[in-house]
Amino acid sequence: MKPTHIEHIGIAVENLDEAIKYYENILGLKCYAIEEVKDQKVKTAFFMIGQTKIELLEATETDSPIGKFIEKKGQGLHHLAFAFDDVDSALKSAGEKEIRLIDKESRPGAEGLKIGFLHPKSTFGVLTEFCGKK
Amino acid sequence: MKPTHIEHIGIAVENLDEAIKYYENILGLKCYAIEEVKDQKVKTAFFMIGQTKIELLEATETDSPIGKFIEKKGQGLHHLAFAFDDVDSALKSAGEKEIRLIDKESRPGAEGLKIGFLHPKSTFGVLTEFCGKK
């Protein structure tokens, strides 16, 4: 039950448009999708680099997970997502090893992926996401 | 001047041995090297996943970059490193676009790589490293 690669790195930003300019003009990456996830009160922008995506996250409301994160810690690295062949088995296996799960079973995420989060209290401070196609 | 992949993700931890157990036993990764970098007052552990390394960082003294980071923000995601074919050209190009550089020219880093850091004030809160073989 080993991840195949880093699926994405989530980065909280105050201003999505300005941050996109940095990733495009300075790093030479190409934003290939912008998506609003209303129930998370967040607007996201995606870039591909090798096997991994960069997912920029701007809060659409202060009272939201990303809004609160920025208020507490400032903008910056937010979460780390590992790709698994079988997300539910990976979540179940972590749960059996007494890892605190935010999602006991996977739920639908961006880009048609199944996703589930592990609590940072169990993962040495890193908000950790498991995701994959099945 | 585009990065080829995410070279590594740096993660600050309070206790390297405990964190290694999590990455090995829960995520199924294998720690392939432990290295102490005395001038940075840090002990590091490396894991490979796909194209990317995870670099765990434990401060050997409180008065050190990682010690201060943990004191201020707690353990968790610390920096993001992009692999470039030509690190010095990439640093020069970013500098010319008015990005604040911590290293104007590359210096030797772990595993024989050339490395240089960009200041998080210029990179939307993400301490950013450029690295590569030349």
mmCIF file of C-alpha atoms in Angstrom:
data_model
loop_
_atom_site.group_PDB
_atom_site.id
_atom_site.type_symbol
_atom_site.label_atom_id
_atom_site.label_comp_id
_atom_site.label_asym_id
_atom_site.label_seq_id
_atom_site.Cartn_x
_atom_site.Cartn_y
_atom_site.Cartn_z
ATOM 1 C CA MET A 1 0.000 0.000 0.000
ATOM 2 C CA LYS A 2 2.557 2.486 -1.213
ATOM 3 C CA PRO A 3 1.775 5.747 -3.044
ATOM 4 C CA THR A 4 2.903 5.878 -6.682
ATOM 5 C CA HIS A 5 3.812 9.574 -6.747
ATOM 6 C CA ILE A 6 3.021 13.015 -5.332
ATOM 7 C CA GLU A 7 -0.338 13.766 -6.948
ATOM 8 C CA HIS A 8 -0.363 17.446 -5.994
ATOM 9 C CA ILE A 9 0.847 20.103 -3.608
ATOM 10 C CA GLY A 10 -1.811 22.494 -2.313
ATOM 11 C CA ILE A 11 -0.728 26.102 -1.780
ATOM 12 C CA ALA A 12 -2.918 28.722 -0.057
ATOM 13 C CA VAL A 13 -2.692 32.168 -1.686
ATOM 14 C CA GLU A 14 -4.302 35.506 -0.916
ATOM 15 C CA ASN A 15 -4.769 36.497 -4.557
ATOM 16 C CA LEU A 16 -5.142 33.770 -7.157
ATOM 17 C CA ASP A 17 -4.631 36.000 -10.211
ATOM 18 C CA GLU A 18 -1.368 37.432 -8.886
ATOM 19 C CA ALA A 19 -0.074 34.005 -7.856
ATOM 20 C CA ILE A 20 -0.913 32.543 -11.281
ATOM 21 C CA LYS A 21 1.245 35.274 -12.858
ATOM 22 C CA TYR A 22 4.184 34.219 -10.676
ATOM 23 C CA TYR A 23 3.885 30.527 -11.554
ATOM 24 C CA GLU A 24 3.502 31.323 -15.253
ATOM 25 C CA ASN A 25 5.970 34.186 -15.721
ATOM 26 C CA ILE A 26 8.701 33.252 -13.261
ATOM 27 C CA LEU A 27 8.516 29.456 -13.177
ATOM 28 C CA GLY A 28 7.354 29.020 -16.764
ATOM 29 C CA LEU A 29 4.449 26.722 -15.844
ATOM 30 C CA LYS A 30 1.071 26.847 -17.577
ATOM 31 C CA CYS A 31 -2.222 27.168 -15.698
ATOM 32 C CA TYR A 32 -4.438 24.559 -17.389
ATOM 33 C CA ALA A 33 -7.597 24.858 -15.267
ATOM 34 C CA ILE A 34 -9.356 27.205 -12.862
ATOM 35 C CA GLU A 35 -12.159 25.703 -10.824
ATOM 36 C CA GLU A 36 -14.412 26.995 -8.029
ATOM 37 C CA VAL A 37 -15.373 24.483 -5.334
ATOM 38 C CA LYS A 38 -18.376 26.179 -3.729
ATOM 39 C CA ASP A 39 -18.816 23.894 -0.725
ATOM 40 C CA GLN A 40 -15.162 24.481 0.257
ATOM 41 C CA LYS A 41 -15.493 28.247 -0.465
ATOM 42 C CA VAL A 42 -12.376 28.094 -2.582
ATOM 43 C CA LYS A 43 -11.163 28.947 -6.069
ATOM 44 C CA THR A 44 -8.357 26.762 -7.411
ATOM 45 C CA ALA A 45 -5.819 26.966 -10.235
ATOM 46 C CA PHE A 46 -3.867 23.944 -11.528
ATOM 47 C CA PHE A 47 -0.393 23.583 -13.048
ATOM 48 C CA MET A 48 1.364 20.390 -14.124
ATOM 49 C CA ILE A 49 5.047 19.809 -13.474
ATOM 50 C CA GLY A 50 6.405 16.324 -14.197
ATOM 51 C CA GLN A 51 4.124 13.812 -12.430
ATOM 52 C CA THR A 52 2.806 16.385 -9.981
ATOM 53 C CA LYS A 53 0.243 19.171 -9.946
ATOM 54 C CA ILE A 54 0.463 22.443 -8.130
ATOM 55 C CA GLU A 55 -2.966 23.460 -6.837
ATOM 56 C CA LEU A 56 -3.271 27.101 -5.819
ATOM 57 C CA LEU A 57 -6.141 27.796 -3.412
ATOM 58 C CA GLU A 58 -7.775 31.172 -2.815
ATOM 59 C CA ALA A 59 -10.571 31.483 -0.241
ATOM 60 C CA THR A 60 -13.781 33.001 -1.618
ATOM 61 C CA GLU A 61 -14.850 33.785 1.981
ATOM 62 C CA THR A 62 -12.798 34.521 5.106
ATOM 63 C CA ASP A 63 -14.822 31.959 7.072
ATOM 64 C CA SER A 64 -13.550 28.936 5.137
ATOM 65 C CA PRO A 65 -10.763 26.361 5.598
ATOM 66 C CA ILE A 66 -8.300 28.303 3.424
ATOM 67 C CA GLY A 67 -9.362 31.689 4.845
ATOM 68 C CA LYS A 68 -8.732 30.457 8.388
ATOM 69 C CA PHE A 69 -5.416 28.856 7.414
ATOM 70 C CA ILE A 70 -4.140 32.136 5.934
ATOM 71 C CA GLU A 71 -5.361 34.114 8.969
ATOM 72 C CA LYS A 72 -3.443 31.768 11.286
ATOM 73 C CA LYS A 73 -0.284 30.915 9.336
ATOM 74 C CA GLY A 74 -0.168 33.246 6.345
ATOM 75 C CA GLN A 75 -0.192 32.162 2.713
ATOM 76 C CA GLY A 76 2.037 29.271 1.723
ATOM 77 C CA LEU A 77 2.247 25.480 1.547
ATOM 78 C CA HIS A 78 -1.080 24.019 2.686
ATOM 79 C CA HIS A 79 -1.345 20.274 2.001
ATOM 80 C CA LEU A 80 0.371 17.320 0.371
ATOM 81 C CA ALA A 81 -1.495 14.759 -1.736
ATOM 82 C CA PHE A 82 -0.235 11.231 -2.424
ATOM 83 C CA ALA A 83 -1.535 9.190 -5.375
ATOM 84 C CA PHE A 84 -2.629 5.638 -4.576
ATOM 85 C CA ASP A 85 -3.928 2.920 -6.864
ATOM 86 C CA ASP A 86 -6.698 2.182 -4.353
ATOM 87 C CA VAL A 87 -7.617 5.152 -2.161
ATOM 88 C CA ASP A 88 -10.151 3.396 0.086
ATOM 89 C CA SER A 89 -7.765 0.560 0.909
ATOM 90 C CA ALA A 90 -5.039 3.105 1.707
ATOM 91 C CA LEU A 91 -7.374 5.066 4.014
ATOM 92 C CA LYS A 92 -8.551 1.859 5.701
ATOM 93 C CA SER A 93 -4.990 0.668 6.228
ATOM 94 C CA ALA A 94 -3.956 4.015 7.782
ATOM 95 C CA GLY A 95 -7.044 3.984 10.030
ATOM 96 C CA GLU A 96 -6.204 0.476 11.248
ATOM 97 C CA LYS A 97 -2.765 1.767 12.229
ATOM 98 C CA GLU A 98 -4.442 4.378 14.468
ATOM 99 C CA ILE A 99 -3.960 7.329 12.139
ATOM 100 C CA ARG A 100 -6.715 9.912 12.696
ATOM 101 C CA LEU A 101 -8.718 10.218 9.485
ATOM 102 C CA ILE A 102 -10.750 13.257 8.445
ATOM 103 C CA ASP A 103 -12.405 11.011 5.824
ATOM 104 C CA LYS A 104 -12.910 7.370 6.764
ATOM 105 C CA GLU A 105 -13.991 6.656 3.196
ATOM 106 C CA SER A 106 -13.076 8.475 0.006
ATOM 107 C CA ARG A 107 -15.302 11.187 -1.446
ATOM 108 C CA PRO A 108 -15.355 12.802 -4.898
ATOM 109 C CA GLY A 109 -12.685 15.488 -5.381
ATOM 110 C CA ALA A 110 -11.483 17.772 -8.174
ATOM 111 C CA GLU A 111 -10.780 16.322 -11.623
ATOM 112 C CA GLY A 112 -12.922 13.224 -11.011
ATOM 113 C CA LEU A 113 -10.538 11.793 -8.420
ATOM 114 C CA LYS A 114 -11.489 9.990 -5.228
ATOM 115 C CA ILE A 115 -9.960 11.745 -2.224
ATOM 116 C CA GLY A 116 -9.650 11.452 1.548
ATOM 117 C CA PHE A 117 -7.776 13.487 4.157
ATOM 118 C CA LEU A 118 -5.657 12.460 7.145
ATOM 119 C CA HIS A 119 -5.563 14.738 10.176
ATOM 120 C CA PRO A 120 -2.292 16.696 10.635
ATOM 121 C CA LYS A 121 -2.239 15.716 14.328
ATOM 122 C CA SER A 122 -1.460 12.168 13.137
ATOM 123 C CA THR A 123 0.876 13.099 10.289
ATOM 124 C CA PHE A 124 3.508 15.279 11.967
ATOM 125 C CA GLY A 125 1.797 18.557 11.089
ATOM 126 C CA VAL A 126 1.255 17.896 7.373
ATOM 127 C CA LEU A 127 -2.365 18.022 6.212
ATOM 128 C CA THR A 128 -2.222 14.886 4.052
ATOM 129 C CA GLU A 129 -4.527 13.837 1.226
ATOM 130 C CA PHE A 130 -4.788 10.413 -0.382
ATOM 131 C CA CYS A 131 -6.176 10.431 -3.900
ATOM 132 C CA GLY A 132 -6.528 8.349 -7.014
ATOM 133 C CA LYS A 133 -8.756 7.130 -9.768
ATOM 134 C CA LYS A 134 -10.398 4.290 -7.841
ATOM 135 C CA MET B 1 13.527 28.092 -18.273
ATOM 136 C CA LYS B 2 10.943 25.684 -16.956
ATOM 137 C CA PRO B 3 11.486 23.211 -14.102
ATOM 138 C CA THR B 4 11.424 19.543 -15.103
ATOM 139 C CA HIS B 5 9.803 18.211 -11.918
ATOM 140 C CA ILE B 6 9.406 18.704 -8.192
ATOM 141 C CA GLU B 7 12.833 17.699 -6.894
ATOM 142 C CA HIS B 8 11.792 17.528 -3.236
ATOM 143 C CA ILE B 9 9.411 18.722 -0.576
ATOM 144 C CA GLY B 10 11.005 19.824 2.705
ATOM 145 C CA ILE B 11 9.065 19.037 5.886
ATOM 146 C CA ALA B 12 10.050 20.350 9.338
ATOM 147 C CA VAL B 13 9.556 17.794 12.116
ATOM 148 C CA GLU B 14 10.129 17.885 15.858
ATOM 149 C CA ASN B 15 11.378 14.306 16.100
ATOM 150 C CA LEU B 16 13.058 12.744 13.073
ATOM 151 C CA ASP B 17 12.954 9.145 14.333
ATOM 152 C CA GLU B 18 9.218 9.262 15.046
ATOM 153 C CA ALA B 19 8.461 10.943 11.705
ATOM 154 C CA ILE B 20 10.536 8.344 9.815
ATOM 155 C CA LYS B 21 8.381 5.613 11.403
ATOM 156 C CA TYR B 22 5.230 7.321 10.065
ATOM 157 C CA TYR B 23 6.573 7.640 6.513
ATOM 158 C CA GLU B 24 7.802 4.038 6.541
ATOM 159 C CA ASN B 25 5.003 2.241 8.403
ATOM 160 C CA ILE B 26 1.957 4.225 7.304
ATOM 161 C CA LEU B 27 2.931 5.440 3.836
ATOM 162 C CA GLY B 28 5.131 2.469 2.959
ATOM 163 C CA LEU B 29 8.086 4.620 1.852
ATOM 164 C CA LYS B 30 11.703 3.705 2.529
ATOM 165 C CA CYS B 31 14.172 6.069 4.179
ATOM 166 C CA TYR B 32 17.285 5.740 2.011
ATOM 167 C CA ALA B 33 19.561 8.301 3.666
ATOM 168 C CA ILE B 34 20.021 10.229 6.879
ATOM 169 C CA GLU B 35 22.393 13.186 6.740
ATOM 170 C CA GLU B 36 23.435 15.895 9.206
ATOM 171 C CA VAL B 37 24.103 19.343 7.746
ATOM 172 C CA LYS B 38 26.093 20.994 10.528
ATOM 173 C CA ASP B 39 26.138 24.558 9.202
ATOM 174 C CA GLN B 40 22.329 24.509 8.916
ATOM 175 C CA LYS B 41 22.025 22.824 12.365
ATOM 176 C CA VAL B 42 19.729 20.236 10.870
ATOM 177 C CA LYS B 43 19.402 16.461 10.549
ATOM 178 C CA THR B 44 17.643 15.239 7.412
ATOM 179 C CA ALA B 45 16.021 12.001 6.240
ATOM 180 C CA PHE B 46 15.219 11.252 2.589
ATOM 181 C CA PHE B 47 12.492 9.178 0.922
ATOM 182 C CA MET B 48 11.841 8.710 -2.800
ATOM 183 C CA ILE B 49 8.342 8.703 -4.250
ATOM 184 C CA GLY B 50 8.034 8.748 -8.039
ATOM 185 C CA GLN B 51 10.214 11.607 -9.337
ATOM 186 C CA THR B 52 10.190 13.428 -6.014
ATOM 187 C CA LYS B 53 11.973 13.203 -2.682
ATOM 188 C CA ILE B 54 10.538 13.917 0.708
ATOM 189 C CA GLU B 55 13.160 15.569 2.922
ATOM 190 C CA LEU B 56 12.376 15.525 6.636
ATOM 191 C CA LEU B 57 14.237 18.184 8.631
ATOM 192 C CA GLU B 58 14.848 18.133 12.383
ATOM 193 C CA ALA B 59 16.659 21.027 14.042
ATOM 194 C CA THR B 60 19.713 19.998 16.045
ATOM 195 C CA GLU B 61 19.529 23.357 17.889
ATOM 196 C CA THR B 62 16.563 25.615 18.701
ATOM 197 C CA ASP B 63 18.458 28.618 17.334
ATOM 198 C CA SER B 64 18.464 27.425 13.721
ATOM 199 C CA PRO B 65 16.302 27.992 10.637
ATOM 200 C CA ILE B 66 14.174 24.867 11.252
ATOM 201 C CA GLY B 67 14.031 25.451 15.013
ATOM 202 C CA LYS B 68 12.717 28.984 14.480
ATOM 203 C CA PHE B 69 10.230 27.816 11.833
ATOM 204 C CA ILE B 70 8.755 25.205 14.199
ATOM 205 C CA GLU B 71 8.615 27.725 17.049
ATOM 206 C CA LYS B 72 6.674 30.159 14.848
ATOM 207 C CA LYS B 73 4.453 27.908 12.727
ATOM 208 C CA GLY B 74 4.688 24.414 14.205
ATOM 209 C CA GLN B 75 5.978 21.350 12.387
ATOM 210 C CA GLY B 76 4.785 20.793 8.842
ATOM 211 C CA LEU B 77 5.475 21.678 5.198
ATOM 212 C CA HIS B 78 8.579 23.868 5.032
ATOM 213 C CA HIS B 79 9.825 24.377 1.472
ATOM 214 C CA LEU B 80 9.325 23.337 -2.135
ATOM 215 C CA ALA B 81 12.219 22.518 -4.479
ATOM 216 C CA PHE B 82 12.003 22.633 -8.271
ATOM 217 C CA ALA B 83 14.492 20.758 -10.465
ATOM 218 C CA PHE B 84 16.055 22.764 -13.289
ATOM 219 C CA ASP B 85 18.508 21.688 -15.969
ATOM 220 C CA ASP B 86 20.536 24.842 -15.309
ATOM 221 C CA VAL B 87 20.126 26.216 -11.786
ATOM 222 C CA ASP B 88 22.242 29.361 -12.205
ATOM 223 C CA SER B 89 20.373 30.432 -15.341
ATOM 224 C CA ALA B 90 17.057 29.861 -13.573
ATOM 225 C CA LEU B 91 18.181 31.954 -10.561
ATOM 226 C CA LYS B 92 19.493 34.694 -12.846
ATOM 227 C CA SER B 93 16.267 34.776 -14.833
ATOM 228 C CA ALA B 94 14.140 35.038 -11.656
ATOM 229 C CA GLY B 95 16.389 37.805 -10.320
ATOM 230 C CA GLU B 96 16.030 39.762 -13.561
ATOM 231 C CA LYS B 97 12.250 39.576 -13.104
ATOM 232 C CA GLU B 98 12.618 41.259 -9.694
ATOM 233 C CA ILE B 99 12.196 38.131 -7.592
ATOM 234 C CA ARG B 100 14.046 38.513 -4.282
ATOM 235 C CA LEU B 101 16.773 35.870 -4.152
ATOM 236 C CA ILE B 102 18.309 34.445 -0.977
ATOM 237 C CA ASP B 103 21.077 33.005 -3.185
ATOM 238 C CA LYS B 104 22.068 35.029 -6.225
ATOM 239 C CA GLU B 105 24.243 32.162 -7.379
ATOM 240 C CA SER B 106 23.907 28.468 -6.653
ATOM 241 C CA ARG B 107 25.824 26.824 -3.822
ATOM 242 C CA PRO B 108 26.509 23.141 -3.057
ATOM 243 C CA GLY B 109 23.561 21.330 -1.430
ATOM 244 C CA ALA B 110 22.719 17.815 -0.255
ATOM 245 C CA GLU B 111 23.362 14.857 -2.577
ATOM 246 C CA GLY B 112 25.855 16.783 -4.713
ATOM 247 C CA LEU B 113 23.210 19.091 -6.165
ATOM 248 C CA LYS B 114 23.577 22.804 -6.867
ATOM 249 C CA ILE B 115 20.916 24.764 -4.988
ATOM 250 C CA GLY B 116 19.619 28.306 -4.516
ATOM 251 C CA PHE B 117 16.686 29.734 -2.559
ATOM 252 C CA LEU B 118 14.087 32.370 -3.459
ATOM 253 C CA HIS B 119 12.642 34.506 -0.677
ATOM 254 C CA PRO B 120 9.041 33.660 0.335
ATOM 255 C CA LYS B 121 8.155 37.384 0.219
ATOM 256 C CA SER B 122 8.529 37.136 -3.567
ATOM 257 C CA THR B 123 6.957 33.698 -4.002
ATOM 258 C CA PHE B 124 3.556 34.055 -2.336
ATOM 259 C CA GLY B 125 4.674 32.661 0.998
ATOM 260 C CA VAL B 126 6.393 29.524 -0.293
ATOM 261 C CA LEU B 127 10.071 29.174 0.586
ATOM 262 C CA THR B 128 11.238 28.042 -2.861
ATOM 263 C CA GLU B 129 14.417 26.210 -3.804
ATOM 264 C CA PHE B 130 15.850 25.747 -7.277
ATOM 265 C CA CYS B 131 18.126 22.757 -7.670
ATOM 266 C CA GLY B 132 19.779 20.521 -10.199
ATOM 267 C CA LYS B 133 22.930 18.793 -11.307
ATOM 268 C CA LYS B 134 24.514 21.789 -13.053
#
